[in-house]
Every structure is written in C-alpha cells, then in structure tokens.
Amino acid sequence: ETGVTQTPRHLVMGMTNKKSLKCEQHLGHNAMYWYKQSAKKPLELMFVYSLEERVENNSVPSRFSPECPNSSHLFLHLHTLQPEDSALYLCASSQWVSELGYGYTFGSGTRLTVV
Amino acid sequence: DAKTTQPNSMESNEEEPVHLPCNHSTISGTDYIHWYRQLPSQGPEYVIHGLTSNVNNRMASLAIAEDRKSSTLILHRATLRDAAVYYCILRDSAGANNLFFGTGTRLTVIP
C-alpha cells in the first residue's frame, strides 16, 4: 500500500472515552504532522514530528497526546474530549529538508464526533 | 509566514480553462508559492509550486507575476473532478518547514 493511510475513517466517542487515531505512511518520509479541520475553518496545524522528535506543539490541549514510535507511524491519543473537538483530523507526511519544494502528502482523515 | 488573499469562491464551466488568483503583496524573496487542493471528503493534495518562473506539471500551470506579488493557478480544462477548495500558501525557505492553510477558493465546476 502506498501513500498515507489513516484509521479509523470515522469515530464516535463519548467524552469520558479514550481512543487513538492511527496514521501510517509508506513514502519513506521523515516528517509527520497532525492537522485539525473544524467545520468552516481553515486547517489548523497541531503537531509536527521530524525524525521521530516532536518539533512543534501549537498550543494544543493536553487531552490530545501524539506519539511517533518510528518514522512511518504517528498516533493521536484522545481522552476526555469535548464536543467542540469534533472535527476532521488529518495526518500528513513529508521530507524534512531545507528545500521547500517537497510537498506534503495527506491522508483522507478521521472524522471524529464527540458526544 | 506571509499572508495570501484568495477569492472565497469561483465557478467555471466544464472543459473551459480556470484561472484561480492569489495575492501575496508581502511576499519575501525566499518565499515559495505552493498550491494545494482539497477534494470533498479528502485530505489536501499538492498541486504545484514555484519561486519566480512559471511552472507547468500534469495537473496545472502556475503563472507568477514579475514582481511576485500575485500568482495564478491555471487549470487548462476544468472537469467535474476539479471541484475542490484550492489553497495558495507561501513557505519561507529560510524558516520553519510547516505548511499553514488559509480559507482558500472553493471552485465549482458546472456541467
């Protein structure tokens, strides 16, 4: 399988649940990202990992916890979420190089609904 | 990152060319111009990028103004599958490697 794969595609969870989103890339990239896309809002960058090290955390609440065990896998662990956290969560990967001609490859996202 | 301005929405007839404008009057000399698009129910996908010269690839063409304060993404023959939100993004080669999205232009293709 090629590209960036996200699972599950859809997730409904209660506010007291704990769940995890998974992202896997088969492109040989060394950087991975989590974005959040709420209805009628631009994509918001949440976390950035380069060479499995977290290099950026854009003021994301602690109820979102990322994990990058290796350069091919990225997880987003969720606990005690709020209804306003309902959104499309997108994973992306890229080569981490100074030449910014390399594009990002995105997955299709996980549509999360918090009830 | 410098800011870009795009129209909220545009319409095009199928099989006609589409010119999607982007203004970036505060662009710096080290900013690359990137275009992505997001089809319904999918993540964004890379379309094209450039620095100073016009660029062509199998998806589109990118025309960059001589002063670099604006650019235009050109779809030569719009198809229904081109209906998407198109994002124009500036990325500073000297800065962070991150990609920040604005609100983009929603393109509707009319059969």
PDB file of C-alpha atoms in Angstrom:
ATOM      1  CA  GLU A   1       0.000   0.000   0.000  1.00  0.00           C
ATOM      2  CA  THR A   2       1.277   3.464  -0.840  1.00  0.00           C
ATOM      3  CA  GLY A   3       0.608   6.955   0.430  1.00  0.00           C
ATOM      4  CA  VAL A   4      -0.693   7.987   3.825  1.00  0.00           C
ATOM      5  CA  THR A   5      -3.303   5.786   5.487  1.00  0.00           C
ATOM      6  CA  GLN A   6      -5.436   6.884   8.415  1.00  0.00           C
ATOM      7  CA  THR A   7      -7.609   4.673  10.578  1.00  0.00           C
ATOM      8  CA  PRO A   8     -10.364   4.676  11.510  1.00  0.00           C
ATOM      9  CA  ARG A   9     -12.139   6.768   8.856  1.00  0.00           C
ATOM     10  CA  HIS A  10     -14.953   7.593  11.271  1.00  0.00           C
ATOM     11  CA  LEU A  11     -15.033   7.581  15.064  1.00  0.00           C
ATOM     12  CA  VAL A  12     -17.782   8.419  17.538  1.00  0.00           C
ATOM     13  CA  MET A  13     -16.695   8.644  21.149  1.00  0.00           C
ATOM     14  CA  GLY A  14     -18.117   9.757  24.453  1.00  0.00           C
ATOM     15  CA  MET A  15     -16.483  12.495  26.484  1.00  0.00           C
ATOM     16  CA  THR A  16     -15.124  10.006  29.005  1.00  0.00           C
ATOM     17  CA  ASN A  17     -13.686   7.565  26.448  1.00  0.00           C
ATOM     18  CA  LYS A  18     -10.072   7.033  25.462  1.00  0.00           C
ATOM     19  CA  LYS A  19      -9.345   6.336  21.818  1.00  0.00           C
ATOM     20  CA  SER A  20      -6.432   6.597  19.404  1.00  0.00           C
ATOM     21  CA  LEU A  21      -6.123   7.702  15.809  1.00  0.00           C
ATOM     22  CA  LYS A  22      -3.509   5.977  13.682  1.00  0.00           C
ATOM     23  CA  CYS A  23      -1.547   7.228  10.689  1.00  0.00           C
ATOM     24  CA  GLU A  24       0.865   5.228   8.568  1.00  0.00           C
ATOM     25  CA  GLN A  25       2.976   6.381   5.631  1.00  0.00           C
ATOM     26  CA  HIS A  26       4.758   4.240   3.065  1.00  0.00           C
ATOM     27  CA  LEU A  27       6.591   7.041   1.275  1.00  0.00           C
ATOM     28  CA  GLY A  28       9.916   6.981   3.094  1.00  0.00           C
ATOM     29  CA  HIS A  29       9.263  10.434   4.540  1.00  0.00           C
ATOM     30  CA  ASN A  30      10.914  11.547   7.769  1.00  0.00           C
ATOM     31  CA  ALA A  31       8.423  14.154   8.987  1.00  0.00           C
ATOM     32  CA  MET A  32       4.808  13.695  10.032  1.00  0.00           C
ATOM     33  CA  TYR A  33       2.064  16.114  11.036  1.00  0.00           C
ATOM     34  CA  TRP A  34      -1.364  16.240  12.657  1.00  0.00           C
ATOM     35  CA  TYR A  35      -3.895  18.825  11.473  1.00  0.00           C
ATOM     36  CA  LYS A  36      -7.402  19.567  12.701  1.00  0.00           C
ATOM     37  CA  GLN A  37     -10.124  20.777  10.328  1.00  0.00           C
ATOM     38  CA  SER A  38     -13.276  22.033  12.007  1.00  0.00           C
ATOM     39  CA  ALA A  39     -16.377  22.930  10.038  1.00  0.00           C
ATOM     40  CA  LYS A  40     -15.932  26.128   8.030  1.00  0.00           C
ATOM     41  CA  LYS A  41     -12.474  26.825   9.476  1.00  0.00           C
ATOM     42  CA  PRO A  42      -9.013  26.539   7.924  1.00  0.00           C
ATOM     43  CA  LEU A  43      -6.828  23.581   8.693  1.00  0.00           C
ATOM     44  CA  GLU A  44      -5.008  24.055  11.979  1.00  0.00           C
ATOM     45  CA  LEU A  45      -1.558  22.584  12.469  1.00  0.00           C
ATOM     46  CA  MET A  46      -1.474  20.673  15.763  1.00  0.00           C
ATOM     47  CA  PHE A  47       1.787  18.721  15.990  1.00  0.00           C
ATOM     48  CA  VAL A  48       4.949  18.301  13.952  1.00  0.00           C
ATOM     49  CA  TYR A  49       7.386  15.417  14.173  1.00  0.00           C
ATOM     50  CA  SER A  50      10.740  15.379  12.416  1.00  0.00           C
ATOM     51  CA  LEU A  51      12.900  12.261  12.607  1.00  0.00           C
ATOM     52  CA  GLU A  52      10.543  10.977  15.334  1.00  0.00           C
ATOM     53  CA  GLU A  53      11.144  14.007  17.551  1.00  0.00           C
ATOM     54  CA  ARG A  54       8.293  16.392  18.284  1.00  0.00           C
ATOM     55  CA  VAL A  55       9.411  19.754  16.978  1.00  0.00           C
ATOM     56  CA  GLU A  56       6.208  21.705  17.341  1.00  0.00           C
ATOM     57  CA  ASN A  57       3.110  21.711  19.519  1.00  0.00           C
ATOM     58  CA  ASN A  58       0.802  24.535  18.538  1.00  0.00           C
ATOM     59  CA  SER A  59      -0.865  25.181  21.912  1.00  0.00           C
ATOM     60  CA  VAL A  60      -2.895  22.012  21.711  1.00  0.00           C
ATOM     61  CA  PRO A  61      -4.767  20.969  24.898  1.00  0.00           C
ATOM     62  CA  SER A  62      -3.265  18.072  26.805  1.00  0.00           C
ATOM     63  CA  ARG A  63      -6.312  15.898  26.102  1.00  0.00           C
ATOM     64  CA  PHE A  64      -4.612  15.353  22.729  1.00  0.00           C
ATOM     65  CA  SER A  65      -1.418  13.350  23.058  1.00  0.00           C
ATOM     66  CA  PRO A  66       0.684  12.495  19.975  1.00  0.00           C
ATOM     67  CA  GLU A  67       3.085   9.614  19.650  1.00  0.00           C
ATOM     68  CA  CYS A  68       5.573   8.854  16.876  1.00  0.00           C
ATOM     69  CA  PRO A  69       7.224   5.470  17.542  1.00  0.00           C
ATOM     70  CA  ASN A  70       9.046   5.429  14.201  1.00  0.00           C
ATOM     71  CA  SER A  71       9.200   7.446  11.013  1.00  0.00           C
ATOM     72  CA  SER A  72       6.339   5.504   9.414  1.00  0.00           C
ATOM     73  CA  HIS A  73       3.747   5.694  12.187  1.00  0.00           C
ATOM     74  CA  LEU A  74       2.015   8.502  14.008  1.00  0.00           C
ATOM     75  CA  PHE A  75      -0.707   8.246  16.629  1.00  0.00           C
ATOM     76  CA  LEU A  76      -3.019  10.751  18.257  1.00  0.00           C
ATOM     77  CA  HIS A  77      -4.265   9.582  21.634  1.00  0.00           C
ATOM     78  CA  LEU A  78      -7.535  11.138  22.745  1.00  0.00           C
ATOM     79  CA  HIS A  79      -9.019  11.310  26.246  1.00  0.00           C
ATOM     80  CA  THR A  80     -11.799  13.276  27.926  1.00  0.00           C
ATOM     81  CA  LEU A  81     -12.593  15.204  24.777  1.00  0.00           C
ATOM     82  CA  GLN A  82     -15.224  17.926  24.459  1.00  0.00           C
ATOM     83  CA  PRO A  83     -17.958  18.190  21.818  1.00  0.00           C
ATOM     84  CA  GLU A  84     -16.081  21.117  20.236  1.00  0.00           C
ATOM     85  CA  ASP A  85     -13.247  18.706  19.451  1.00  0.00           C
ATOM     86  CA  SER A  86     -15.463  17.098  16.820  1.00  0.00           C
ATOM     87  CA  ALA A  87     -13.637  17.645  13.520  1.00  0.00           C
ATOM     88  CA  LEU A  88     -11.748  16.018  10.687  1.00  0.00           C
ATOM     89  CA  TYR A  89      -8.259  15.042  11.862  1.00  0.00           C
ATOM     90  CA  LEU A  90      -5.731  14.861   9.082  1.00  0.00           C
ATOM     91  CA  CYS A  91      -2.299  13.310   9.067  1.00  0.00           C
ATOM     92  CA  ALA A  92       0.400  14.316   6.589  1.00  0.00           C
ATOM     93  CA  SER A  93       3.990  13.391   5.857  1.00  0.00           C
ATOM     94  CA  SER A  94       6.866  14.995   4.000  1.00  0.00           C
ATOM     95  CA  GLN A  95      10.598  15.039   3.655  1.00  0.00           C
ATOM     96  CA  TRP A  96      12.125  17.370   6.248  1.00  0.00           C
ATOM     97  CA  VAL A  97      14.578  19.317   4.115  1.00  0.00           C
ATOM     98  CA  SER A  98      15.513  22.938   3.766  1.00  0.00           C
ATOM     99  CA  GLU A  99      14.445  22.954   0.119  1.00  0.00           C
ATOM    100  CA  LEU A 100      10.741  23.578   0.430  1.00  0.00           C
ATOM    101  CA  GLY A 101       9.887  22.247  -2.958  1.00  0.00           C
ATOM    102  CA  TYR A 102       8.860  18.950  -1.431  1.00  0.00           C
ATOM    103  CA  GLY A 103       5.144  18.739  -0.912  1.00  0.00           C
ATOM    104  CA  TYR A 104       3.113  17.228   1.866  1.00  0.00           C
ATOM    105  CA  THR A 105       1.109  14.051   1.315  1.00  0.00           C
ATOM    106  CA  PHE A 106      -2.106  13.922   3.310  1.00  0.00           C
ATOM    107  CA  GLY A 107      -4.261  11.049   4.396  1.00  0.00           C
ATOM    108  CA  SER A 108      -8.033  11.073   3.947  1.00  0.00           C
ATOM    109  CA  GLY A 109      -8.582  11.894   7.584  1.00  0.00           C
ATOM    110  CA  THR A 110     -10.552  10.568  10.548  1.00  0.00           C
ATOM    111  CA  ARG A 111     -13.961  12.162  11.039  1.00  0.00           C
ATOM    112  CA  LEU A 112     -14.312  12.402  14.828  1.00  0.00           C
ATOM    113  CA  THR A 113     -17.602  13.051  16.598  1.00  0.00           C
ATOM    114  CA  VAL A 114     -17.595  13.597  20.354  1.00  0.00           C
ATOM    115  CA  VAL A 115     -20.958  13.001  22.015  1.00  0.00           C
TER     116      VAL A 115
ATOM    117  CA  ASP B   1       4.711  33.254   7.034  1.00  0.00           C
ATOM    118  CA  ALA B   2       3.455  35.986   4.700  1.00  0.00           C
ATOM    119  CA  LYS B   3      -0.277  36.187   4.114  1.00  0.00           C
ATOM    120  CA  THR B   4      -2.174  35.322   0.922  1.00  0.00           C
ATOM    121  CA  THR B   5      -5.558  36.572  -0.271  1.00  0.00           C
ATOM    122  CA  GLN B   6      -7.855  34.479  -2.452  1.00  0.00           C
ATOM    123  CA  PRO B   7     -11.483  34.866  -3.541  1.00  0.00           C
ATOM    124  CA  ASN B   8     -13.826  32.775  -1.424  1.00  0.00           C
ATOM    125  CA  SER B   9     -15.426  31.065  -4.392  1.00  0.00           C
ATOM    126  CA  MET B  10     -15.331  30.776  -8.176  1.00  0.00           C
ATOM    127  CA  GLU B  11     -17.329  28.983 -10.827  1.00  0.00           C
ATOM    128  CA  SER B  12     -16.243  27.514 -14.118  1.00  0.00           C
ATOM    129  CA  ASN B  13     -17.909  25.656 -16.931  1.00  0.00           C
ATOM    130  CA  GLU B  14     -16.723  22.157 -17.602  1.00  0.00           C
ATOM    131  CA  GLU B  15     -13.926  21.834 -20.195  1.00  0.00           C
ATOM    132  CA  GLU B  16     -13.090  25.533 -20.016  1.00  0.00           C
ATOM    133  CA  PRO B  17      -9.880  26.971 -18.555  1.00  0.00           C
ATOM    134  CA  VAL B  18      -9.920  28.233 -14.976  1.00  0.00           C
ATOM    135  CA  HIS B  19      -7.686  30.952 -13.601  1.00  0.00           C
ATOM    136  CA  LEU B  20      -7.511  30.993  -9.802  1.00  0.00           C
ATOM    137  CA  PRO B  21      -5.867  34.184  -8.484  1.00  0.00           C
ATOM    138  CA  CYS B  22      -3.809  34.675  -5.349  1.00  0.00           C
ATOM    139  CA  ASN B  23      -2.436  37.940  -3.983  1.00  0.00           C
ATOM    140  CA  HIS B  24       0.636  37.933  -1.780  1.00  0.00           C
ATOM    141  CA  SER B  25       1.812  41.518  -1.683  1.00  0.00           C
ATOM    142  CA  THR B  26       4.084  40.976   1.348  1.00  0.00           C
ATOM    143  CA  ILE B  27       5.947  38.030  -0.161  1.00  0.00           C
ATOM    144  CA  SER B  28       9.654  37.899   0.654  1.00  0.00           C
ATOM    145  CA  GLY B  29      12.459  36.895  -1.653  1.00  0.00           C
ATOM    146  CA  THR B  30      12.803  33.483  -0.016  1.00  0.00           C
ATOM    147  CA  ASP B  31       9.093  32.547  -0.095  1.00  0.00           C
ATOM    148  CA  TYR B  32       7.991  29.732  -2.357  1.00  0.00           C
ATOM    149  CA  ILE B  33       4.413  29.805  -3.680  1.00  0.00           C
ATOM    150  CA  HIS B  34       2.621  26.499  -3.165  1.00  0.00           C
ATOM    151  CA  TRP B  35      -0.838  25.397  -4.268  1.00  0.00           C
ATOM    152  CA  TYR B  36      -2.815  22.572  -2.735  1.00  0.00           C
ATOM    153  CA  ARG B  37      -6.384  21.489  -3.302  1.00  0.00           C
ATOM    154  CA  GLN B  38      -8.844  19.600  -1.149  1.00  0.00           C
ATOM    155  CA  LEU B  39     -11.469  17.473  -2.826  1.00  0.00           C
ATOM    156  CA  PRO B  40     -14.671  16.709  -0.902  1.00  0.00           C
ATOM    157  CA  SER B  41     -14.168  14.226   1.938  1.00  0.00           C
ATOM    158  CA  GLN B  42     -10.419  14.013   1.337  1.00  0.00           C
ATOM    159  CA  GLY B  43      -7.224  15.495   2.681  1.00  0.00           C
ATOM    160  CA  PRO B  44      -5.454  18.233   0.730  1.00  0.00           C
ATOM    161  CA  GLU B  45      -3.233  17.242  -2.174  1.00  0.00           C
ATOM    162  CA  TYR B  46      -0.202  19.009  -3.584  1.00  0.00           C
ATOM    163  CA  VAL B  47      -0.805  20.682  -6.941  1.00  0.00           C
ATOM    164  CA  ILE B  48       2.208  22.778  -7.880  1.00  0.00           C
ATOM    165  CA  HIS B  49       4.792  25.200  -6.527  1.00  0.00           C
ATOM    166  CA  GLY B  50       7.184  27.852  -7.825  1.00  0.00           C
ATOM    167  CA  LEU B  51       9.574  30.593  -6.816  1.00  0.00           C
ATOM    168  CA  THR B  52       9.994  33.058  -9.687  1.00  0.00           C
ATOM    169  CA  SER B  53       9.445  31.351 -13.029  1.00  0.00           C
ATOM    170  CA  ASN B  54       6.191  29.995 -14.382  1.00  0.00           C
ATOM    171  CA  VAL B  55       5.767  26.267 -13.811  1.00  0.00           C
ATOM    172  CA  ASN B  56       3.861  23.514 -15.572  1.00  0.00           C
ATOM    173  CA  ASN B  57       3.023  19.992 -14.497  1.00  0.00           C
ATOM    174  CA  ARG B  58       0.453  17.366 -15.423  1.00  0.00           C
ATOM    175  CA  MET B  59      -2.150  18.885 -13.088  1.00  0.00           C
ATOM    176  CA  ALA B  60      -1.873  22.611 -13.691  1.00  0.00           C
ATOM    177  CA  SER B  61       0.234  25.632 -14.566  1.00  0.00           C
ATOM    178  CA  LEU B  62       1.422  28.343 -12.194  1.00  0.00           C
ATOM    179  CA  ALA B  63       1.883  31.844 -13.526  1.00  0.00           C
ATOM    180  CA  ILE B  64       3.868  34.145 -11.224  1.00  0.00           C
ATOM    181  CA  ALA B  65       3.801  37.908 -11.689  1.00  0.00           C
ATOM    182  CA  GLU B  66       7.120  39.578 -12.385  1.00  0.00           C
ATOM    183  CA  ASP B  67       7.039  41.399  -9.026  1.00  0.00           C
ATOM    184  CA  ARG B  68       5.911  38.149  -7.340  1.00  0.00           C
ATOM    185  CA  LYS B  69       3.097  39.948  -5.530  1.00  0.00           C
ATOM    186  CA  SER B  70       0.497  37.745  -7.162  1.00  0.00           C
ATOM    187  CA  SER B  71       0.168  34.394  -8.874  1.00  0.00           C
ATOM    188  CA  THR B  72      -2.447  32.461 -10.803  1.00  0.00           C
ATOM    189  CA  LEU B  73      -3.149  28.753 -10.827  1.00  0.00           C
ATOM    190  CA  ILE B  74      -4.357  27.684 -14.247  1.00  0.00           C
ATOM    191  CA  LEU B  75      -6.395  24.561 -14.877  1.00  0.00           C
ATOM    192  CA  HIS B  76      -6.387  24.213 -18.632  1.00  0.00           C
ATOM    193  CA  ARG B  77      -9.649  22.265 -18.977  1.00  0.00           C
ATOM    194  CA  ALA B  78     -11.795  22.051 -15.885  1.00  0.00           C
ATOM    195  CA  THR B  79     -13.501  18.748 -15.194  1.00  0.00           C
ATOM    196  CA  LEU B  80     -16.084  17.892 -12.571  1.00  0.00           C
ATOM    197  CA  ARG B  81     -13.311  16.170 -10.623  1.00  0.00           C
ATOM    198  CA  ASP B  82     -11.544  19.515 -10.264  1.00  0.00           C
ATOM    199  CA  ALA B  83     -14.289  20.822  -7.985  1.00  0.00           C
ATOM    200  CA  ALA B  84     -12.410  21.461  -4.739  1.00  0.00           C
ATOM    201  CA  VAL B  85     -11.076  24.095  -2.378  1.00  0.00           C
ATOM    202  CA  TYR B  86      -7.794  25.491  -3.723  1.00  0.00           C
ATOM    203  CA  TYR B  87      -5.230  26.866  -1.294  1.00  0.00           C
ATOM    204  CA  CYS B  88      -2.404  29.257  -2.145  1.00  0.00           C
ATOM    205  CA  ILE B  89       0.328  29.065   0.508  1.00  0.00           C
ATOM    206  CA  LEU B  90       3.652  30.813   0.954  1.00  0.00           C
ATOM    207  CA  ARG B  91       6.508  28.872   2.502  1.00  0.00           C
ATOM    208  CA  ASP B  92       9.684  30.590   3.621  1.00  0.00           C
ATOM    209  CA  SER B  93      12.731  28.573   2.635  1.00  0.00           C
ATOM    210  CA  ALA B  94      14.676  30.151   5.483  1.00  0.00           C
ATOM    211  CA  GLY B  95      12.081  29.447   8.128  1.00  0.00           C
ATOM    212  CA  ALA B  96      10.171  26.547   9.561  1.00  0.00           C
ATOM    213  CA  ASN B  97       9.164  23.674   7.368  1.00  0.00           C
ATOM    214  CA  ASN B  98       5.487  23.931   8.297  1.00  0.00           C
ATOM    215  CA  LEU B  99       2.522  24.376   5.977  1.00  0.00           C
ATOM    216  CA  PHE B 100      -0.158  26.831   7.083  1.00  0.00           C
ATOM    217  CA  PHE B 101      -3.518  26.903   5.304  1.00  0.00           C
ATOM    218  CA  GLY B 102      -5.878  29.835   4.794  1.00  0.00           C
ATOM    219  CA  THR B 103      -9.524  29.605   3.740  1.00  0.00           C
ATOM    220  CA  GLY B 104      -8.810  29.021   0.035  1.00  0.00           C
ATOM    221  CA  THR B 105     -11.073  29.345  -3.018  1.00  0.00           C
ATOM    222  CA  ARG B 106     -13.964  26.933  -3.461  1.00  0.00           C
ATOM    223  CA  LEU B 107     -14.161  26.056  -7.151  1.00  0.00           C
ATOM    224  CA  THR B 108     -17.481  24.878  -8.524  1.00  0.00           C
ATOM    225  CA  VAL B 109     -17.445  23.255 -11.967  1.00  0.00           C
ATOM    226  CA  ILE B 110     -20.708  23.484 -13.869  1.00  0.00           C
ATOM    227  CA  PRO B 111     -21.511  20.635 -16.256  1.00  0.00           C
TER     228      PRO B 111
END
